[in-house]
mmCIF file of C-alpha atoms in Angstrom:
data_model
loop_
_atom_site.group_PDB
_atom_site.id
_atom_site.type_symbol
_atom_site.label_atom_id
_atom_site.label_comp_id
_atom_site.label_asym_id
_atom_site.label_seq_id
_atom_site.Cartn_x
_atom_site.Cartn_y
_atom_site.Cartn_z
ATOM 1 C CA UNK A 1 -22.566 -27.316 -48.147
ATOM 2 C CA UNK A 2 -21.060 -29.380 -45.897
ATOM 3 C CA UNK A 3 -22.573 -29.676 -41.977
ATOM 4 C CA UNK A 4 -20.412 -29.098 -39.061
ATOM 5 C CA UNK A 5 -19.652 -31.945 -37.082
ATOM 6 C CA UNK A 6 -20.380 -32.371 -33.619
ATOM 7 C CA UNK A 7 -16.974 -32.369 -32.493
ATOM 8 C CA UNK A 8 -16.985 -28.761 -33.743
ATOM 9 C CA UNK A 9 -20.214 -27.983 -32.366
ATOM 10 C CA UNK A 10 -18.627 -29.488 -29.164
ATOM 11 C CA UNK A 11 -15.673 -27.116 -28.838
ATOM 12 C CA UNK A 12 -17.529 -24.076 -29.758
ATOM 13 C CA UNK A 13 -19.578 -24.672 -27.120
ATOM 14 C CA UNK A 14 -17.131 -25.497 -25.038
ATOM 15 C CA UNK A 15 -14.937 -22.123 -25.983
ATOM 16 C CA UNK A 16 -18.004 -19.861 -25.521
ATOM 17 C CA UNK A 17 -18.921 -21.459 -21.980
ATOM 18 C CA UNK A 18 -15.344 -20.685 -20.638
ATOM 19 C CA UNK A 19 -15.145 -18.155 -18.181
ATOM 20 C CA UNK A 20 -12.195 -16.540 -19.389
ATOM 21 C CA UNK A 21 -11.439 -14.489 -22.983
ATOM 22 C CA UNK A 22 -9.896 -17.449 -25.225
ATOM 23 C CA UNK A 23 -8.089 -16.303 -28.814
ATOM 24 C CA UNK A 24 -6.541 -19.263 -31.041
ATOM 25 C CA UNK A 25 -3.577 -17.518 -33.188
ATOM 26 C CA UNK A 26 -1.052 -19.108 -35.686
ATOM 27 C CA UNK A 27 2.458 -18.514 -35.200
ATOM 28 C CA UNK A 28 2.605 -14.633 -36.804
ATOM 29 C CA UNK A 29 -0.130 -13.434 -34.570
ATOM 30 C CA UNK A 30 -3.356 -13.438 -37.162
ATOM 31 C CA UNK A 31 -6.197 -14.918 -34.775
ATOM 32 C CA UNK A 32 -7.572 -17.912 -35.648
ATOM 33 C CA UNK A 33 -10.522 -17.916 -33.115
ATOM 34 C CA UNK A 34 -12.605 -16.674 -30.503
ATOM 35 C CA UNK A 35 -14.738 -17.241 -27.986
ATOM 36 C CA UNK A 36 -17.804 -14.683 -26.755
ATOM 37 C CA UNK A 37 -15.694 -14.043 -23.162
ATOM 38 C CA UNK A 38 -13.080 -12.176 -25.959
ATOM 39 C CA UNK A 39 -15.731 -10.556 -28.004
ATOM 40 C CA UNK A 40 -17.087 -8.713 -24.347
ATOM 41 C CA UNK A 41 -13.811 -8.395 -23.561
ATOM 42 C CA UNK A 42 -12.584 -6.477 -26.086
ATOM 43 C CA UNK A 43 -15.678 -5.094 -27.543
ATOM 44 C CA UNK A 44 -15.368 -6.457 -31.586
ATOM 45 C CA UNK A 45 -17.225 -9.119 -32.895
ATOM 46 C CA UNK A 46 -15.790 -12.510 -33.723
ATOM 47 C CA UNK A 47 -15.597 -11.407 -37.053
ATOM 48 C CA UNK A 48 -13.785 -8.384 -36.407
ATOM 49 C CA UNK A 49 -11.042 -10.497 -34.398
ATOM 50 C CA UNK A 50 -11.102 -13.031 -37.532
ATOM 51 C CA UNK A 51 -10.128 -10.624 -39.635
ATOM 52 C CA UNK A 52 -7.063 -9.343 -37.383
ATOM 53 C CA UNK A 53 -3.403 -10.082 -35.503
ATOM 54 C CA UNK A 54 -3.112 -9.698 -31.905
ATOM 55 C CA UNK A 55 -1.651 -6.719 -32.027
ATOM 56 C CA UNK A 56 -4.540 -4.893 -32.657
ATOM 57 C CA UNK A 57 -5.519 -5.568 -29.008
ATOM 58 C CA UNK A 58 -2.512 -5.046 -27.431
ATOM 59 C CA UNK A 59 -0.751 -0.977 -26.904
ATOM 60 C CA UNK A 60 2.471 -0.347 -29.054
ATOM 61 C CA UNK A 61 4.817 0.324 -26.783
ATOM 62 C CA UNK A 62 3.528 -3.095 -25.219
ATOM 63 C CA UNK A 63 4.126 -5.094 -28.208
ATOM 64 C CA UNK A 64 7.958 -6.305 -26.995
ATOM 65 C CA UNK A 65 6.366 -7.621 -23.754
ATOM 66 C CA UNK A 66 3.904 -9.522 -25.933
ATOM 67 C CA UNK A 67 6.446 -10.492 -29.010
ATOM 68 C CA UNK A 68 8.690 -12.321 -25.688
ATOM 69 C CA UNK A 69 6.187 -14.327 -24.590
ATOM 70 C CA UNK A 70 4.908 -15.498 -27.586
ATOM 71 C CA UNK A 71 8.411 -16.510 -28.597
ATOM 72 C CA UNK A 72 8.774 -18.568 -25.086
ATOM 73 C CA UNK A 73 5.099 -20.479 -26.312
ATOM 74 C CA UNK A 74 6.044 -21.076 -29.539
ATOM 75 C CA UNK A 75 9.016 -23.137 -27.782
ATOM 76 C CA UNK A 76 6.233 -25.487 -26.476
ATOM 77 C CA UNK A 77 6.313 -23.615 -22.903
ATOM 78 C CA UNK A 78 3.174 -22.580 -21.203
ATOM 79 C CA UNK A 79 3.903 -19.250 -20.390
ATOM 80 C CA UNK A 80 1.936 -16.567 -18.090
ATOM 81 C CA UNK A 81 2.461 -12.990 -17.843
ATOM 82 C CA UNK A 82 0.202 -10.828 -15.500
ATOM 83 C CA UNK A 83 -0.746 -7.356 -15.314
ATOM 84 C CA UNK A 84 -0.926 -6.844 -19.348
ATOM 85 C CA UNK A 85 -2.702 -4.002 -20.825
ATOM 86 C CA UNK A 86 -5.268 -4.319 -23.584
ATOM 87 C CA UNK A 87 -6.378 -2.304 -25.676
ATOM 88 C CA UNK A 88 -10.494 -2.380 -26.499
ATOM 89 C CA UNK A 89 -12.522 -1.270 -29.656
ATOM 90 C CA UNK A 90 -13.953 1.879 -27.937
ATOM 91 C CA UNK A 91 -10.275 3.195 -26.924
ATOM 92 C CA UNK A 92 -10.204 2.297 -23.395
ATOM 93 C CA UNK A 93 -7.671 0.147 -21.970
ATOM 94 C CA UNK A 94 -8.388 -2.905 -19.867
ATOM 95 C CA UNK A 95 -5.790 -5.168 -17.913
ATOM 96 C CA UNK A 96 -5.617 -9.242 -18.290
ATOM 97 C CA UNK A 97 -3.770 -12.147 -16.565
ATOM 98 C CA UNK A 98 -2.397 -13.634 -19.736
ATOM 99 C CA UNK A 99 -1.795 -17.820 -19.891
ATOM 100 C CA UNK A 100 -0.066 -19.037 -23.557
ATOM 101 C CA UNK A 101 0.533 -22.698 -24.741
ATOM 102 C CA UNK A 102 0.791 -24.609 -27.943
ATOM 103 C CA UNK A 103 -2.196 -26.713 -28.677
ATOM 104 C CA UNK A 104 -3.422 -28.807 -31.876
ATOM 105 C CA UNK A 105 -6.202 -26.994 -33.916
ATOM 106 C CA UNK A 106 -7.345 -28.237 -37.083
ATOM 107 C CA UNK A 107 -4.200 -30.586 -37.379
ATOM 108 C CA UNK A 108 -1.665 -27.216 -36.784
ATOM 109 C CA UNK A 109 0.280 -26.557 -34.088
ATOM 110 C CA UNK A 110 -1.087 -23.123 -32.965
ATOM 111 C CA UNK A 111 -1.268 -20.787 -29.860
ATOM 112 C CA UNK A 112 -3.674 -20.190 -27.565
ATOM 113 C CA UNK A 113 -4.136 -17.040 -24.830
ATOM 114 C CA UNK A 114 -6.562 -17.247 -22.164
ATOM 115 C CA UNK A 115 -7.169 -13.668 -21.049
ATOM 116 C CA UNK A 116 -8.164 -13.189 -17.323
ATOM 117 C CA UNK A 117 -9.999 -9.927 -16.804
ATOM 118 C CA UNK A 118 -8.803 -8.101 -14.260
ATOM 119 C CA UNK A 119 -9.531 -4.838 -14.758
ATOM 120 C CA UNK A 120 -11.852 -3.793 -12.243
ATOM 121 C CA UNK A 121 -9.119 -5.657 -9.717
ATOM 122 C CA UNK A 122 -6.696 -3.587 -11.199
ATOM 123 C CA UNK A 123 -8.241 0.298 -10.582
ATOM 124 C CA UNK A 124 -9.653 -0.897 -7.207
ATOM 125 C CA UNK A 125 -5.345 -1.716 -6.386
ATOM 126 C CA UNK A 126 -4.409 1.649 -8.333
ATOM 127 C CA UNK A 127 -7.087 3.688 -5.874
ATOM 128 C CA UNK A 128 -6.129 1.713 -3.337
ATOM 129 C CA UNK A 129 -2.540 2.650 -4.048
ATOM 130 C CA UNK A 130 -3.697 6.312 -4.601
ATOM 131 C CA UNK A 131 -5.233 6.732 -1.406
ATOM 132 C CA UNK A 132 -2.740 5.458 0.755
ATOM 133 C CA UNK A 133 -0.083 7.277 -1.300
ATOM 134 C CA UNK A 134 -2.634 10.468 -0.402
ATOM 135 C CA UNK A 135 -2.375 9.884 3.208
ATOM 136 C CA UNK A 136 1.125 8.923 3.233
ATOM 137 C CA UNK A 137 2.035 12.873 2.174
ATOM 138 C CA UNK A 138 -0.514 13.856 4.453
ATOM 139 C CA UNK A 139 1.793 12.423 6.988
ATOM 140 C CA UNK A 140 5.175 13.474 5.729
ATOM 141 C CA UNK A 141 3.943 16.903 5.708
ATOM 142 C CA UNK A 142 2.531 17.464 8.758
ATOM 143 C CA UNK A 143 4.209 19.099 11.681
ATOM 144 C CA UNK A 144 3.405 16.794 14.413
ATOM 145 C CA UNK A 145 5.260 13.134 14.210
ATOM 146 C CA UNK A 146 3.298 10.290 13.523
ATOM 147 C CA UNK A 147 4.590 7.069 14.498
ATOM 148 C CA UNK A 148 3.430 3.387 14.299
ATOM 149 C CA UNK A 149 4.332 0.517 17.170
ATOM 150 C CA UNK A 150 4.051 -3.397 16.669
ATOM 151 C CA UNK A 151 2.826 -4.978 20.438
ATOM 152 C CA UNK A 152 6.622 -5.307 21.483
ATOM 153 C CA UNK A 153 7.009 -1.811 21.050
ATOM 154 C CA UNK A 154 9.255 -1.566 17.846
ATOM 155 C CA UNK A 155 8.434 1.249 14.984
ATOM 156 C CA UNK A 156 6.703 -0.025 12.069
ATOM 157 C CA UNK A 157 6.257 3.111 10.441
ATOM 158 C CA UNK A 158 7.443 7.464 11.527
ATOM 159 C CA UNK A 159 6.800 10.117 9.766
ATOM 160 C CA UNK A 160 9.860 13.139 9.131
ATOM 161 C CA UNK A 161 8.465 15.576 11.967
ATOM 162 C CA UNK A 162 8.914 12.580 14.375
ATOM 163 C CA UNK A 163 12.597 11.711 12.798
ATOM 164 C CA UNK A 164 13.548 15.738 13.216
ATOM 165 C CA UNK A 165 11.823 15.911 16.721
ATOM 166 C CA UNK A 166 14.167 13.164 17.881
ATOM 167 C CA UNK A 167 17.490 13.400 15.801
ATOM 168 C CA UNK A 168 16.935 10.072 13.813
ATOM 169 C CA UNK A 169 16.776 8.852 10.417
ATOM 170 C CA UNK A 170 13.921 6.367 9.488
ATOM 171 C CA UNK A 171 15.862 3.376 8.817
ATOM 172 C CA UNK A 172 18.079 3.850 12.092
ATOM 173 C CA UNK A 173 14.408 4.167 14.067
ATOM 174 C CA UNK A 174 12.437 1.822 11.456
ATOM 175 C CA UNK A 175 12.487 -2.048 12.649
ATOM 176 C CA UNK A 176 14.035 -0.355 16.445
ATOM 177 C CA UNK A 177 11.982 -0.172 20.160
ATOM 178 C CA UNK A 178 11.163 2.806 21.466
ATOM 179 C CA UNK A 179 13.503 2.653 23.988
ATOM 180 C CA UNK A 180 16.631 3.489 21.612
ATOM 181 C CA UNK A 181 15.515 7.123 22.766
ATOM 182 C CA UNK A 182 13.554 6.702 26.173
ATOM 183 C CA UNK A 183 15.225 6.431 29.583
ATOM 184 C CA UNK A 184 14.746 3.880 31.262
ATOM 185 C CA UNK A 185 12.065 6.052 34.204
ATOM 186 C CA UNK A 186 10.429 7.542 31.425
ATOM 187 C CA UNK A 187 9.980 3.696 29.431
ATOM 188 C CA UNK A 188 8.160 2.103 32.929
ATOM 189 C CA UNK A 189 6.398 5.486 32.940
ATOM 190 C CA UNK A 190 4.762 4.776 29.346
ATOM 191 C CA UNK A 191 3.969 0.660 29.989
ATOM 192 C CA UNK A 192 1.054 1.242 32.552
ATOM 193 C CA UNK A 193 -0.678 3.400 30.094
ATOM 194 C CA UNK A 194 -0.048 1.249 26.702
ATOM 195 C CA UNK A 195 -0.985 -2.244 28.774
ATOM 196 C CA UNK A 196 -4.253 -0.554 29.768
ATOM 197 C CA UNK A 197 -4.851 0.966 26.114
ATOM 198 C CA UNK A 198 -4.636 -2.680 24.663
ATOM 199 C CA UNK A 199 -6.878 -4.479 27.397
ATOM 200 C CA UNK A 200 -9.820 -1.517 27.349
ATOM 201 C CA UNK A 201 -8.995 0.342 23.512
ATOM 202 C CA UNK A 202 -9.226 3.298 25.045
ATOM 203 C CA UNK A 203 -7.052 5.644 23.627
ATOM 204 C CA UNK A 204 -4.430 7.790 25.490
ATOM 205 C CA UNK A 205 -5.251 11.304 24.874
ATOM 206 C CA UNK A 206 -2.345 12.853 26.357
ATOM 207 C CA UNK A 207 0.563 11.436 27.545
ATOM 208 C CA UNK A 208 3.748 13.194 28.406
ATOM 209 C CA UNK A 209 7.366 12.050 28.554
ATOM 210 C CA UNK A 210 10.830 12.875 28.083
ATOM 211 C CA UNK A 211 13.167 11.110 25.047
ATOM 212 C CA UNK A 212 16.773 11.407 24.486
ATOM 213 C CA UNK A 213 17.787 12.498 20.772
ATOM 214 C CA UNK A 214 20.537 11.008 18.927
ATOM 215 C CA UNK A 215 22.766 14.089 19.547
ATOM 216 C CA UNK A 216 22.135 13.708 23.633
ATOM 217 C CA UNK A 217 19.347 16.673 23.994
ATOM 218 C CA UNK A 218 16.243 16.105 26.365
ATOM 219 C CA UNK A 219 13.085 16.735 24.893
ATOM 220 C CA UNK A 220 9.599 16.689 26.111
ATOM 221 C CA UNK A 221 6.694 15.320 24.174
ATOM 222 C CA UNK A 222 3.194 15.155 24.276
ATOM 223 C CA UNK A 223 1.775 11.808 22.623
ATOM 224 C CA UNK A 224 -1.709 10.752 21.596
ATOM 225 C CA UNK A 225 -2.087 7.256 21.399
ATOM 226 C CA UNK A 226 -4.774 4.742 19.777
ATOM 227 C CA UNK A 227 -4.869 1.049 18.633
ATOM 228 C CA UNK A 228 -4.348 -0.915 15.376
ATOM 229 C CA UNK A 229 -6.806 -3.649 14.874
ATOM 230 C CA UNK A 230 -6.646 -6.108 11.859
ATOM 231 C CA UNK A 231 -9.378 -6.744 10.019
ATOM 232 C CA UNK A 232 -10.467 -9.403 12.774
ATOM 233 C CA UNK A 233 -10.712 -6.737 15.232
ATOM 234 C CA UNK A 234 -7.343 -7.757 17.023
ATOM 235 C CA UNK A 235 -4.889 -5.743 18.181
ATOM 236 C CA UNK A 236 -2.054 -5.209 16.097
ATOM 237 C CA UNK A 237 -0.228 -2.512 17.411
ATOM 238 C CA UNK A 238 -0.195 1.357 18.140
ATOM 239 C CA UNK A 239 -0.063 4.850 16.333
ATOM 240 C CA UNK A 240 0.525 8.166 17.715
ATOM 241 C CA UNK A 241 0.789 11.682 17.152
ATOM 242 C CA UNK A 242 3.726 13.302 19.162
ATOM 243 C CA UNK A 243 3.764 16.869 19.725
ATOM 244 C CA UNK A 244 7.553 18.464 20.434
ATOM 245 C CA UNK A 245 6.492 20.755 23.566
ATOM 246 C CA UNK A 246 9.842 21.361 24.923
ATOM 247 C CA UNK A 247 10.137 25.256 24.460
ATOM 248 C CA UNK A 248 6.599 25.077 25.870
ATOM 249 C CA UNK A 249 7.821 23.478 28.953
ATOM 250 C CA UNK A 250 10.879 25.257 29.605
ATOM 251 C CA UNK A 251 8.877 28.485 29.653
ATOM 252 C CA UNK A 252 6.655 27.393 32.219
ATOM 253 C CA UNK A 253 9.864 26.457 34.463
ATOM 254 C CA UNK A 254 11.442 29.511 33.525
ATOM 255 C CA UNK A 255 7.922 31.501 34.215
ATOM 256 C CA UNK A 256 7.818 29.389 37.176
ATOM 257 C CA UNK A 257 11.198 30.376 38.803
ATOM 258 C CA UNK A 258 10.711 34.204 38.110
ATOM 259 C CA UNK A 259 7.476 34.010 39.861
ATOM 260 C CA UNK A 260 8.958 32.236 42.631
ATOM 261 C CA UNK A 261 12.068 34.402 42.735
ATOM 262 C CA UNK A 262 9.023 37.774 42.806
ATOM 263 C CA UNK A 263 7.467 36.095 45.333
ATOM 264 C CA UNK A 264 10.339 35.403 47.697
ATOM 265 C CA UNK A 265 11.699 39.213 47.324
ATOM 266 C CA UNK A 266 8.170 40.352 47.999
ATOM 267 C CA UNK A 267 7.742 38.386 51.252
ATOM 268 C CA UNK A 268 11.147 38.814 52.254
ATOM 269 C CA UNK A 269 10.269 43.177 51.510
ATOM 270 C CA UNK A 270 6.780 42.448 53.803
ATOM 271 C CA UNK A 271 9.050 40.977 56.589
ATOM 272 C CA UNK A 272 10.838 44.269 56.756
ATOM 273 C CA UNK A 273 8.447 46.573 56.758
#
């Protein structure tokens, strides 16, 4: 029997010690080797791989993706593709940063795919993604507006309430100051209180002012303010939650007249008595 030389002792070693999943395949897909990083990776044993083409790892309606870029390598082009699913011996599907090229093994021009797991990456974006996604309709469906402010006062980010309230669409506020619908007494009204929420981070808790809609109408809202910090703790800008309390207001000034007009006929009967 003959001995392995050292040079293939060497490269073994050197294939098992990579920190990636490495698979050697000829030109039709059948793999010609592996390293352990592809055994964990995709739960068979070497000899399992051995025996099989690389489509046994990858989904079928995935193959195309997979046929493309192994056309581009076997061009001679070192090719990447990211985000590629996988598919494992126990059913599950993992997710791998794929880089191709054409090296020499055993005197043959063959390909090689380093496999970068990034599974775990992967679900922790998609949750990510979830989440946010979550709290996004959480703010589309709420009946207060909900608005976000860069430090020069231009909206990063309103909900729909906050769009109805004042008569916009999102891209005609999105990217816009504040002031598109604030006069200019009620815009000096609302700098005192924003300059002293970014010096002390204090939050406003209620602040009240009047905005112009699209259409011309005054309204009359009641805003709750707070800061955005990066993750360095800096201030970043503002969110709010804005609270249409016009009807609110023009009963207490409608209240406030009756009672006034009561009260004036009531003295003016006491005079005459």
């Amino acid at each position: 029997v003959r001995s392995r030389g050292l040079g293939d002792v060497y490269k073994r070693q050197f294939l098992d010690n990579a920190s990636d999943a490495i698979l050697i395949a000829d030109t039709k897909g059948n793999i010609l080797e592996a390293n352990k990083k592809a055994e964990n990776l995709f739960g068979y044993s070497r000899k399992e791989l051995l025996e099989s083409n690389i489509s046994k790892i990858h989904p079928t309606d995935k193959l195309d993706k997979i046929k493309k870029l192994f056309l581009k390598i076997k061009q001679g082009k070192s090719e990447t593709a990211n985000d590629v699913a996988v598919l494992k011996k126990d059913g599950t599907t993992g997710f791998v940063d794929i880089t191709g090229n054409v090296i020499e093994y055993k005197g043959k021009k063959v390909l090689q795919g380093i496999f970068r797991d990034i599974t775990d990456r992967k679900m922790m974006e998609d949750n990510l993604r979830k989440s946010e996604q979550r709290y996004r309709d959480i703010l589309e469906t709420m009946r207060e507006g909900y608005f976000e402010l860069d430090l020069e006062g231009n909206y990063t980010f309103v909900n729909e309430a906050n769009c109805r309230f004042l008569g916009y669409a999102k891209e005609e506020l999105i990217g816009k100051n504040f002031r598109i619908h604030t006069t200019k007494e009620a815009a000096e009204k609302v700098i005192g209180p924003y300059r002293e929420l970014y010096k002390t981070g204090k939050p406003i808790e209620s602040l009240e002012l009047e905005s112009v809609t699209k259409d011309g109408r005054k309204v009359i809202h009641e805003t709750s303010v707070s800061l955005i910090k990066d993750d360095a703790g800096k201030p970043v800008g503002f969110r709010g939650i804005s609270r249409d309390v016009t009807a609110r207001k023009q009963m207490e000034e409608e209240l406030r007249k009756s009672e006034e007009k009561y009260r004036t006929i009531l003295e003016l009967s006491l005079i005459h008595i």
